[in-house]
Short mmCIF file of C-alpha atoms in Angstrom, two decimals:
data_model
loop_
_atom_site.label_atom_id
_atom_site.label_comp_id
_atom_site.label_asym_id
_atom_site.label_seq_id
_atom_site.Cartn_x
_atom_site.Cartn_y
_atom_site.Cartn_z
CA UNK I 26 19.42 6.04 -29.12
CA UNK I 27 16.08 4.27 -28.74
CA UNK I 28 17.02 2.91 -25.33
CA UNK I 29 18.28 6.29 -24.13
CA UNK I 30 15.05 7.99 -25.17
CA UNK I 31 13.01 5.29 -23.45
CA UNK I 32 15.05 5.62 -20.25
CA UNK I 33 15.07 9.41 -20.19
CA UNK I 34 11.59 9.95 -18.62
CA UNK I 35 12.37 7.46 -15.83
CA UNK I 36 15.75 9.07 -15.19
CA UNK I 37 14.14 12.50 -15.05
CA UNK I 38 11.58 11.32 -12.48
CA UNK I 39 14.15 9.54 -10.32
CA UNK I 40 16.57 12.47 -10.52
CA UNK I 41 13.94 15.03 -9.54
CA UNK I 42 12.65 12.96 -6.63
CA UNK I 43 16.15 12.09 -5.42
CA UNK I 44 17.19 15.75 -5.48
CA UNK I 45 14.73 16.54 -2.72
CA UNK I 46 13.91 19.83 -4.46
CA UNK I 47 10.95 18.64 -6.50
CA UNK I 48 7.67 17.23 -5.28
CA UNK I 49 6.12 14.05 -6.63
CA UNK I 50 3.65 16.29 -8.50
CA UNK I 51 6.42 18.17 -10.31
CA UNK I 52 8.28 14.94 -11.02
CA UNK I 53 5.12 13.34 -12.40
CA UNK I 54 4.41 16.30 -14.69
CA UNK I 55 7.99 16.28 -15.94
CA UNK I 56 7.98 12.50 -16.39
CA UNK I 57 4.72 12.44 -18.35
CA UNK I 58 5.83 15.35 -20.54
CA UNK I 59 9.12 13.59 -21.29
CA UNK I 60 7.28 10.33 -21.96
CA UNK I 61 4.96 12.00 -24.48
CA UNK I 62 7.90 13.69 -26.22
CA UNK I 63 9.85 10.42 -26.34
CA UNK I 64 6.81 8.57 -27.69
CA UNK I 65 6.34 11.04 -30.54
CA UNK I 66 10.05 10.93 -31.40
CA UNK I 67 10.28 7.13 -31.37
CA UNK I 68 7.12 6.64 -33.43
CA UNK I 69 8.22 9.25 -35.96
CA UNK I 70 11.69 7.69 -36.30
CA UNK I 71 10.05 4.29 -36.80
CA UNK I 72 7.88 5.64 -39.62
CA UNK I 73 4.73 5.35 -37.49
CA UNK I 74 3.96 9.05 -37.23
CA UNK I 75 0.44 8.46 -38.47
CA UNK I 76 -0.32 6.39 -35.37
CA UNK I 77 0.47 9.18 -32.91
CA UNK I 78 -3.07 10.54 -32.65
CA UNK I 79 -4.69 7.12 -32.24
CA UNK I 80 -2.07 6.02 -29.72
CA UNK I 81 -2.45 9.23 -27.71
CA UNK I 82 -6.21 8.78 -27.40
CA UNK I 83 -5.96 5.05 -26.63
CA UNK I 84 -3.23 5.20 -23.99
CA UNK I 85 -4.53 8.35 -22.34
CA UNK I 86 -8.00 6.82 -22.09
CA UNK I 87 -6.58 3.59 -20.67
CA UNK I 88 -4.46 5.51 -18.17
CA UNK I 89 -7.38 7.65 -17.05
CA UNK I 90 -9.54 4.58 -16.54
CA UNK I 91 -6.91 2.68 -14.55
CA UNK I 92 -6.08 5.74 -12.45
CA UNK I 93 -9.78 6.19 -11.67
CA UNK I 94 -9.68 2.99 -9.59
CA UNK I 95 -6.88 4.50 -7.48
CA UNK I 96 -8.40 7.97 -7.30
CA UNK I 97 -11.73 6.55 -6.11
CA UNK I 98 -9.96 4.84 -3.21
CA UNK I 99 -7.80 7.87 -2.36
CA UNK I 100 -10.73 10.27 -2.31
CA UNK I 101 -13.16 7.99 -0.51
CA UNK I 102 -10.50 6.87 1.99
CA UNK I 103 -9.66 10.47 2.81
CA UNK I 104 -13.39 11.27 3.09
CA UNK I 105 -13.91 8.35 5.50
CA UNK I 106 -10.98 9.51 7.63
CA UNK I 107 -12.26 13.11 7.75
CA UNK I 108 -15.72 11.85 8.70
CA UNK I 109 -14.24 9.98 11.66
CA UNK I 110 -12.37 13.11 12.69
CA UNK I 111 -15.60 15.11 12.53
CA UNK I 112 -17.33 12.48 14.68
CA UNK I 113 -14.56 12.52 17.24
CA UNK I 114 -14.69 8.70 17.42
CA UNK I 115 -10.94 8.40 17.16
CA UNK I 116 -10.48 9.97 20.58
CA UNK I 117 -7.31 8.88 22.22
CA UNK I 118 -8.98 7.55 25.33
CA UNK I 119 -7.21 6.88 28.60
CA UNK I 120 -3.52 6.15 28.65
CA UNK I 121 -2.56 2.50 29.01
CA UNK I 122 0.64 1.07 30.47
CA UNK I 123 3.04 -0.16 27.82
CA UNK I 124 3.54 -3.90 27.73
CA UNK I 125 4.86 -6.23 25.02
CA UNK I 126 1.42 -7.61 24.15
CA UNK I 127 -0.14 -4.20 23.58
CA UNK I 128 2.89 -2.98 21.67
CA UNK I 129 2.80 -5.93 19.23
CA UNK I 130 -0.92 -5.38 18.65
CA UNK I 131 -0.37 -1.70 17.84
CA UNK I 132 2.56 -2.32 15.48
CA UNK I 133 1.36 -5.44 13.66
CA UNK I 134 -2.44 -5.22 13.84
CA UNK I 135 -4.02 -1.89 14.76
CA UNK I 136 -1.88 0.40 12.62
CA UNK I 137 -1.70 -1.96 9.59
CA UNK I 138 -5.51 -2.34 9.81
CA UNK I 139 -5.98 1.43 9.60
CA UNK I 140 -3.52 1.59 6.70
CA UNK I 141 -5.31 -1.27 4.93
CA UNK I 142 -8.66 0.49 5.20
CA UNK I 143 -7.68 4.05 4.35
CA UNK I 144 -4.03 4.08 3.27
CA UNK I 145 -1.72 6.99 2.48
CA UNK I 146 -0.02 7.15 5.86
CA UNK I 147 -3.20 7.37 7.94
CA UNK I 148 -2.21 4.13 9.64
CA UNK I 149 1.04 5.82 10.64
CA UNK I 150 -0.88 8.66 12.27
CA UNK I 151 -2.99 6.19 14.23
CA UNK I 152 0.13 4.24 15.22
CA UNK I 153 1.81 7.31 16.68
CA UNK I 154 -1.35 8.24 18.59
CA UNK I 155 -1.56 4.71 20.03
CA UNK I 156 2.14 4.65 20.90
CA UNK I 157 1.82 7.92 22.78
CA UNK I 158 -1.08 6.40 24.73
CA UNK I 159 1.38 3.68 25.74
CA UNK I 160 3.78 6.34 26.98
CA UNK I 161 6.24 6.08 24.10
CA UNK I 162 7.60 9.05 22.18
CA UNK I 163 10.62 10.43 20.39
CA UNK I 164 12.71 8.37 17.99
CA UNK I 165 11.61 4.98 19.38
CA UNK I 166 7.96 5.83 18.67
CA UNK I 167 8.77 7.10 15.18
CA UNK I 168 10.56 3.88 14.27
CA UNK I 169 7.93 1.59 15.79
CA UNK I 170 5.20 3.61 14.06
CA UNK I 171 6.72 2.72 10.70
CA UNK I 172 5.44 -0.83 11.25
CA UNK I 173 2.04 0.56 10.24
CA UNK I 174 3.36 0.24 6.69
CA UNK I 175 4.36 -3.43 6.98
CA UNK I 176 1.34 -4.69 5.00
CA UNK I 177 1.24 -1.92 2.40
CA UNK I 178 0.72 -4.35 -0.54
CA UNK I 179 -2.83 -4.42 0.91
CA UNK I 180 -2.85 -0.77 1.98
CA UNK I 181 -5.68 1.48 0.83
CA UNK I 182 -7.66 -1.68 0.06
CA UNK I 183 -4.77 -3.03 -2.06
CA UNK I 184 -5.08 -0.38 -4.74
CA UNK I 185 -1.32 -0.42 -5.45
CA UNK I 186 -1.44 -4.19 -5.97
CA UNK I 187 -4.51 -3.82 -8.20
CA UNK I 188 -2.72 -1.29 -10.41
CA UNK I 189 0.45 -3.39 -10.48
CA UNK I 190 -1.51 -6.48 -11.49
CA UNK I 191 -3.23 -4.66 -14.35
CA UNK I 192 0.10 -3.39 -15.69
CA UNK I 193 1.71 -6.83 -15.28
CA UNK I 194 -1.11 -8.65 -17.08
CA UNK I 195 -2.11 -10.57 -13.94
CA UNK I 196 -5.26 -10.75 -11.85
CA UNK I 197 -5.09 -8.88 -8.54
CA UNK I 198 -5.40 -12.16 -6.66
CA UNK I 199 -2.44 -13.67 -8.50
CA UNK I 200 -0.22 -10.76 -7.54
CA UNK I 201 -1.68 -10.72 -4.03
CA UNK I 202 -0.86 -14.39 -3.48
CA UNK I 203 2.72 -13.97 -4.67
CA UNK I 204 3.15 -10.92 -2.47
CA UNK I 205 1.67 -12.81 0.50
CA UNK I 206 4.29 -15.55 0.10
CA UNK I 207 7.09 -12.99 0.07
CA UNK I 208 5.71 -11.38 3.22
CA UNK I 209 6.70 -14.48 5.21
CA UNK I 210 10.49 -13.91 5.15
CA UNK I 211 9.94 -10.14 5.22
CA UNK I 212 7.99 -10.45 8.47
CA UNK I 213 10.51 -12.83 10.00
CA UNK I 214 13.09 -10.05 9.63
CA UNK I 215 10.58 -7.40 10.74
CA UNK I 216 9.89 -9.34 13.92
CA UNK I 217 13.57 -9.66 14.82
CA UNK I 218 14.04 -5.91 14.30
CA UNK I 219 10.85 -5.16 16.22
CA UNK I 220 12.18 -6.89 19.35
CA UNK I 221 15.32 -4.78 19.15
CA UNK I 222 13.36 -1.54 18.61
CA UNK I 223 10.98 -2.44 21.46
CA UNK I 224 13.96 -2.95 23.80
CA UNK I 225 15.39 0.42 22.73
CA UNK I 226 12.01 1.96 23.56
CA UNK I 227 12.17 0.53 27.07
CA UNK I 228 9.74 -2.36 26.50
CA UNK I 229 11.68 -5.58 27.05
CA UNK I 230 10.18 -8.62 25.32
CA UNK I 231 10.83 -11.84 27.28
CA UNK I 232 11.36 -15.17 25.54
CA UNK I 233 7.82 -16.43 26.18
CA UNK I 234 6.39 -13.25 24.65
CA UNK I 235 8.69 -13.60 21.63
CA UNK I 236 7.24 -17.05 21.00
CA UNK I 237 3.75 -15.57 21.37
CA UNK I 238 4.62 -12.76 18.93
CA UNK I 239 5.98 -15.26 16.40
CA UNK I 240 2.85 -17.44 16.57
CA UNK I 241 0.50 -14.50 16.11
CA UNK I 242 2.63 -13.16 13.25
CA UNK I 243 2.43 -16.56 11.56
CA UNK I 244 -1.34 -16.56 12.04
CA UNK I 245 -1.57 -13.06 10.56
CA UNK I 246 0.39 -14.05 7.45
CA UNK I 247 -1.64 -17.25 7.05
CA UNK I 248 -4.88 -15.27 7.18
CA UNK I 249 -3.58 -12.73 4.65
CA UNK I 250 -2.75 -15.59 2.27
CA UNK I 251 -6.12 -17.29 2.82
CA UNK I 252 -8.08 -14.10 2.18
CA UNK I 253 -6.08 -13.55 -1.02
CA UNK I 254 -6.83 -17.11 -2.11
CA UNK I 255 -10.50 -17.38 -1.22
CA UNK I 256 -11.65 -13.78 -1.56
CA UNK I 257 -10.66 -10.49 -3.18
CA UNK I 258 -7.23 -8.99 -2.68
CA UNK I 259 -8.89 -5.74 -1.56
CA UNK I 260 -9.91 -7.07 1.85
CA UNK I 261 -7.02 -9.44 2.58
CA UNK I 262 -5.12 -7.01 4.80
CA UNK I 263 -8.13 -5.37 6.44
CA UNK I 264 -10.00 -8.61 7.17
CA UNK I 265 -6.98 -10.50 8.50
CA UNK I 266 -5.94 -7.72 10.87
CA UNK I 267 -9.54 -7.06 11.96
CA UNK I 268 -10.11 -10.70 12.92
CA UNK I 269 -6.93 -10.85 14.95
CA UNK I 270 -7.55 -7.46 16.55
CA UNK I 271 -10.84 -8.77 17.92
CA UNK I 272 -9.21 -11.96 19.21
CA UNK I 273 -6.28 -10.10 20.79
CA UNK I 274 -8.55 -7.56 22.43
CA UNK I 275 -10.61 -10.34 23.98
CA UNK I 276 -7.53 -12.28 25.12
CA UNK I 277 -5.36 -9.42 26.36
CA UNK I 278 -7.87 -6.96 27.82
CA UNK I 279 -10.60 -9.31 29.12
CA UNK I 280 -13.22 -6.56 28.70
CA UNK I 281 -16.41 -6.57 30.72
CA UNK I 282 -19.73 -5.84 29.03
CA UNK I 283 -19.55 -2.09 29.56
CA UNK I 284 -16.05 -1.76 28.15
CA UNK I 285 -16.82 -4.02 25.22
CA UNK I 286 -19.88 -1.93 24.36
CA UNK I 287 -17.90 1.30 24.66
CA UNK I 288 -15.16 -0.06 22.38
CA UNK I 289 -17.69 -1.18 19.77
CA UNK I 290 -19.37 2.23 19.83
CA UNK I 291 -16.05 4.03 19.40
CA UNK I 292 -14.96 1.75 16.56
CA UNK I 293 -18.42 1.33 14.97
CA UNK I 294 -17.48 2.88 11.58
CA UNK I 295 -14.47 0.56 11.22
CA UNK I 296 -16.54 -2.44 12.28
CA UNK I 297 -19.31 -1.54 9.83
CA UNK I 298 -16.85 -1.03 6.98
CA UNK I 299 -15.07 -4.31 7.63
CA UNK I 300 -18.34 -6.23 7.83
CA UNK I 301 -19.65 -4.62 4.64
CA UNK I 302 -16.49 -5.37 2.67
CA UNK I 303 -16.26 -8.93 3.94
CA UNK I 304 -19.95 -9.61 3.29
CA UNK I 305 -19.81 -8.34 -0.29
CA UNK I 306 -16.78 -10.50 -1.01
CA UNK I 307 -17.34 -13.61 1.08
CA UNK I 308 -21.12 -14.11 0.88
CA UNK I 309 -21.76 -15.63 -2.58
CA UNK I 310 -25.35 -14.39 -3.16
CA UNK I 311 -24.44 -10.81 -2.27
CA UNK I 312 -21.15 -10.92 -4.18
CA UNK I 313 -22.72 -12.49 -7.26
CA UNK I 314 -25.39 -9.78 -7.39
CA UNK I 315 -23.24 -6.71 -6.71
CA UNK I 316 -20.06 -7.56 -8.61
CA UNK I 317 -21.63 -7.52 -12.10
CA UNK I 318 -24.32 -4.93 -11.30
CA UNK I 319 -23.83 -1.87 -13.53
CA UNK I 320 -20.20 -2.91 -13.97
CA UNK I 321 -18.20 -0.82 -16.44
CA UNK I 322 -15.20 -2.31 -18.25
CA UNK I 323 -14.08 -0.30 -21.27
CA UNK I 324 -10.72 -2.11 -21.53
CA UNK I 325 -10.39 -5.89 -21.57
CA UNK I 326 -6.99 -5.90 -19.86
CA UNK I 327 -8.06 -3.66 -16.97
CA UNK I 328 -10.35 -4.21 -13.99
CA UNK I 329 -14.05 -3.45 -14.17
CA UNK I 330 -15.68 -0.86 -11.92
CA UNK I 331 -18.95 -1.93 -10.30
CA UNK I 332 -20.31 1.07 -8.35
CA UNK I 333 -22.09 -0.89 -5.60
CA UNK I 334 -19.27 -3.44 -5.24
CA UNK I 335 -16.35 -0.99 -5.19
CA UNK I 336 -14.80 -0.33 -1.76
CA UNK I 337 -15.16 3.39 -2.39
CA UNK I 338 -18.98 3.04 -2.30
CA UNK I 339 -18.85 1.63 1.23
CA UNK I 340 -16.25 4.13 2.43
CA UNK I 341 -18.44 7.02 1.25
CA UNK I 342 -21.73 5.49 2.42
CA UNK I 343 -20.53 4.75 5.95
CA UNK I 344 -18.74 8.09 6.10
CA UNK I 345 -21.98 9.90 5.22
CA UNK I 346 -23.84 8.05 7.97
CA UNK I 347 -21.12 9.06 10.43
CA UNK I 348 -21.37 12.73 9.40
CA UNK I 349 -25.16 12.76 9.64
CA UNK I 350 -25.20 11.11 13.08
CA UNK I 351 -22.47 13.46 14.31
CA UNK I 352 -24.37 16.46 12.89
CA UNK I 353 -21.13 17.67 11.39
CA UNK I 354 -21.15 20.12 8.45
CA UNK I 355 -20.82 18.01 5.30
CA UNK I 356 -19.48 20.95 3.28
CA UNK I 357 -16.55 21.37 5.64
CA UNK I 358 -15.76 17.64 5.52
CA UNK I 359 -15.86 17.66 1.72
CA UNK I 360 -13.61 20.69 1.59
CA UNK I 361 -11.07 19.09 3.93
CA UNK I 362 -11.18 15.92 1.85
CA UNK I 363 -10.56 17.80 -1.40
CA UNK I 364 -7.63 19.72 0.05
CA UNK I 365 -6.09 16.54 1.48
CA UNK I 366 -6.66 14.26 -1.53
CA UNK I 367 -6.24 16.29 -4.71
CA UNK I 368 -2.45 16.15 -4.86
CA UNK I 369 -2.26 12.37 -4.36
CA UNK I 370 -5.01 11.88 -6.94
CA UNK I 371 -3.26 14.02 -9.53
CA UNK I 372 0.15 12.43 -8.90
CA UNK I 373 -1.38 8.99 -9.35
CA UNK I 374 -3.05 10.01 -12.60
CA UNK I 375 0.24 11.35 -14.01
CA UNK I 376 2.23 8.20 -13.18
CA UNK I 377 -0.44 5.77 -14.36
CA UNK I 378 -0.88 7.54 -17.71
CA UNK I 379 2.91 7.60 -18.04
CA UNK I 380 2.97 3.84 -17.45
CA UNK I 381 0.34 3.23 -20.12
CA UNK I 382 2.43 5.11 -22.69
CA UNK I 383 5.48 3.06 -21.69
CA UNK I 384 3.55 -0.10 -22.51
CA UNK I 385 1.69 1.13 -25.57
CA UNK I 386 4.69 2.64 -27.35
CA UNK I 387 7.01 -0.28 -26.62
CA UNK I 388 9.42 1.79 -24.51
CA UNK I 389 9.22 -0.67 -21.61
CA UNK I 390 10.08 -3.48 -24.00
CA UNK I 391 12.97 -1.48 -25.46
CA UNK I 392 14.51 -0.97 -22.00
CA UNK I 393 14.01 -4.64 -21.20
CA UNK I 394 15.73 -5.71 -24.41
CA UNK I 395 18.66 -3.39 -23.72
CA UNK I 396 19.07 -4.79 -20.21
CA UNK I 397 18.86 -8.33 -21.55
CA UNK I 398 21.51 -7.59 -24.17
CA UNK I 399 23.78 -6.10 -21.51
CA UNK I 400 23.44 -8.58 -18.66
CA UNK I 401 21.37 -11.48 -19.96
CA UNK I 402 19.18 -13.23 -17.43
CA UNK I 403 21.15 -11.65 -14.60
CA UNK I 404 19.55 -8.32 -15.48
CA UNK I 405 16.52 -9.22 -13.36
CA UNK I 406 18.78 -9.02 -10.28
CA UNK I 407 18.31 -5.26 -10.50
CA UNK I 408 14.52 -5.51 -9.97
CA UNK I 409 14.64 -5.28 -6.12
CA UNK I 410 16.84 -2.19 -6.42
CA UNK I 411 14.48 -0.55 -8.93
CA UNK I 412 11.50 -1.42 -6.74
CA UNK I 413 13.13 -0.18 -3.54
CA UNK I 414 14.11 3.14 -5.10
CA UNK I 415 10.62 3.55 -6.55
CA UNK I 416 8.88 2.90 -3.24
CA UNK I 417 11.30 5.06 -1.28
CA UNK I 418 11.03 8.03 -3.62
CA UNK I 419 7.30 8.03 -4.39
CA UNK I 420 6.01 6.95 -0.97
CA UNK I 421 3.18 5.00 -2.62
CA UNK I 422 2.88 1.53 -4.11
CA UNK I 423 0.47 2.65 -6.83
CA UNK I 424 2.81 5.34 -8.15
CA UNK I 425 5.91 3.13 -7.87
CA UNK I 426 4.21 0.23 -9.64
CA UNK I 427 2.92 2.54 -12.34
CA UNK I 428 6.43 3.87 -12.87
CA UNK I 429 8.28 0.53 -12.93
CA UNK I 430 5.98 -2.49 -13.36
CA UNK I 431 5.81 -2.31 -17.19
CA UNK I 432 9.60 -2.28 -17.43
CA UNK I 433 10.35 -5.09 -14.96
CA UNK I 434 7.70 -7.46 -16.33
CA UNK I 435 8.86 -6.78 -19.89
CA UNK I 436 12.38 -7.61 -18.73
CA UNK I 437 11.17 -10.85 -17.13
CA UNK I 438 9.54 -11.96 -20.37
CA UNK I 439 12.60 -10.98 -22.39
CA UNK I 440 14.89 -13.19 -20.29
CA UNK I 441 12.37 -16.02 -19.79
CA UNK I 442 11.98 -15.57 -16.02
CA UNK I 443 8.50 -16.02 -14.54
CA UNK I 444 6.95 -12.53 -14.84
CA UNK I 445 4.39 -13.28 -12.10
CA UNK I 446 7.14 -13.70 -9.49
CA UNK I 447 9.06 -10.70 -10.81
CA UNK I 448 5.85 -8.68 -10.46
CA UNK I 449 5.46 -9.98 -6.89
CA UNK I 450 9.04 -8.90 -6.06
CA UNK I 451 8.42 -5.47 -7.58
CA UNK I 452 5.13 -5.08 -5.72
CA UNK I 453 6.37 -6.31 -2.35
CA UNK I 454 9.68 -4.46 -2.28
CA UNK I 455 8.33 -1.13 -3.51
CA UNK I 456 5.32 -1.30 -1.17
CA UNK I 457 7.35 -2.17 1.91
CA UNK I 458 10.02 0.44 1.18
CA UNK I 459 7.40 3.21 1.23
CA UNK I 460 7.70 3.06 5.03
CA UNK I 461 11.10 4.76 4.78
CA UNK I 462 10.12 7.36 2.20
CA UNK I 463 10.86 10.97 3.18
CA UNK I 464 7.09 11.55 3.07
CA UNK I 465 6.46 9.04 5.88
CA UNK I 466 9.49 9.88 8.01
CA UNK I 467 8.91 13.63 7.84
CA UNK I 468 5.22 13.09 8.68
CA UNK I 469 6.20 11.16 11.81
CA UNK I 470 8.76 13.75 12.85
CA UNK I 471 6.18 16.53 12.48
CA UNK I 472 3.51 14.67 14.44
CA UNK I 473 5.93 13.94 17.28
CA UNK I 474 7.45 17.45 17.13
CA UNK I 475 10.94 15.98 16.85
CA UNK I 476 13.81 18.38 16.35
CA UNK I 477 16.11 15.53 15.30
CA UNK I 478 17.82 15.79 11.91
CA UNK I 479 16.79 13.54 9.03
CA UNK I 480 20.24 11.95 9.14
CA UNK I 481 19.70 10.85 12.75
CA UNK I 482 16.23 9.54 11.93
CA UNK I 483 17.56 7.39 9.10
CA UNK I 484 20.50 6.17 11.17
CA UNK I 485 17.95 4.63 13.53
CA UNK I 486 15.37 3.46 10.97
CA UNK I 487 17.47 2.29 8.00
CA UNK I 488 17.51 -1.43 9.03
CA UNK I 489 13.81 -1.55 8.11
CA UNK I 490 14.91 -1.50 4.46
CA UNK I 491 16.72 -4.82 4.83
CA UNK I 492 13.77 -7.25 5.19
CA UNK I 493 12.16 -6.34 1.87
CA UNK I 494 15.39 -5.85 -0.08
CA UNK I 495 17.01 -9.08 1.13
CA UNK I 496 13.81 -11.03 0.46
CA UNK I 497 13.60 -9.57 -3.03
CA UNK I 498 17.21 -10.45 -3.79
CA UNK I 499 16.74 -13.95 -2.39
CA UNK I 500 13.64 -14.51 -4.51
CA UNK I 501 15.50 -13.40 -7.65
CA UNK I 502 18.41 -15.74 -6.91
CA UNK I 503 15.96 -18.64 -6.56
CA UNK I 504 14.34 -17.74 -9.87
CA UNK I 505 17.73 -17.60 -11.59
CA UNK I 506 18.95 -20.89 -10.11
#
């Protein structure tokens, strides 16, 4: 009975999302309500009814604080994006002929960079715009655009990884490093699929270019790992892609002074943001001053919030400069931001608070113990499936980690399997599977004005689920060996 009650909120959420008739907001409200009811019932049955009030205040406060870190990124990222739209700096520019070098840069660098900086599918929008500039459209463009989500563990300045680490009892860098290792086999499979999708789009990739693609992909993954190791997880995706974007632009386009200046002017907000984030994390004097300055940390097991060090501060600050220079109405930008961001913010809050109650009431541990009793150590083999379903249904790593990370790490501890690697599998698989979520696919279809059915879209795109799922299963088999 205890296990069934503990599972019920998760089953309700998964059932509602899988039905296609309920939004993530409705599912989150239903899941949190069911979690609160299950918590009260379990505590009362255990003779701990007197703890309900204290537990409610403690777990709600902890959930609100942890969700604030996500909400700050969502809101400031949306604000930054709307500021760029108001400036008109993201103009499409002149069309360019499609070639394998440009296509790889769009799929593996440009779009993942935009996703790493702002998140929430904005990289996908930029990818589709860039692909149309290359003369690509229809289903091939939709599928290739999904590569914008290939580095989602570091999307939205790695906020999903930060939340997952807090719920797993790890530092963000620990989870980032584990996820970076898993990205190696994932990207090997991504690259093989990319060459096939490029050919289907009419862009043949010769053998020499495949070798070039492989070398640059290896360099990208090495830089992601190095930034996770030597700096903060927040900038690992953005900094690695930004560095390689600059190098590729110089190598492939050979710009003269005028074109280089024009490109820098057009991309000035992104350049400024990248430089600010890298400086505050890689320059010791600046980092050592800003990181503890006015830092707030009400919970020992959760990250601190330092206002002048937080990525949201730089997103908002640079966005404000953009609005002022563009002489755009700030009120309109703020209104557009609120309308675009409120739903994601509220959904995140619901799932994170739900996760805190799962940990605080022992429900995650109860599920883990039941799985251990049923399947022993082999129970962890289900983690990639849980993670994939979570990422696919929620469309966001933060929400999926909030929903599942407490359960899978509790299971890992119950069966004596390294919880850090289980957390990395959960984080990587759920994050990478967000690319196939109905939210992303329907967004792409709408932007490209495709009349194709969802079934046809998924028939073309479904192989993109294999890299993350097969890597997750392989990692679990190694852990169980």
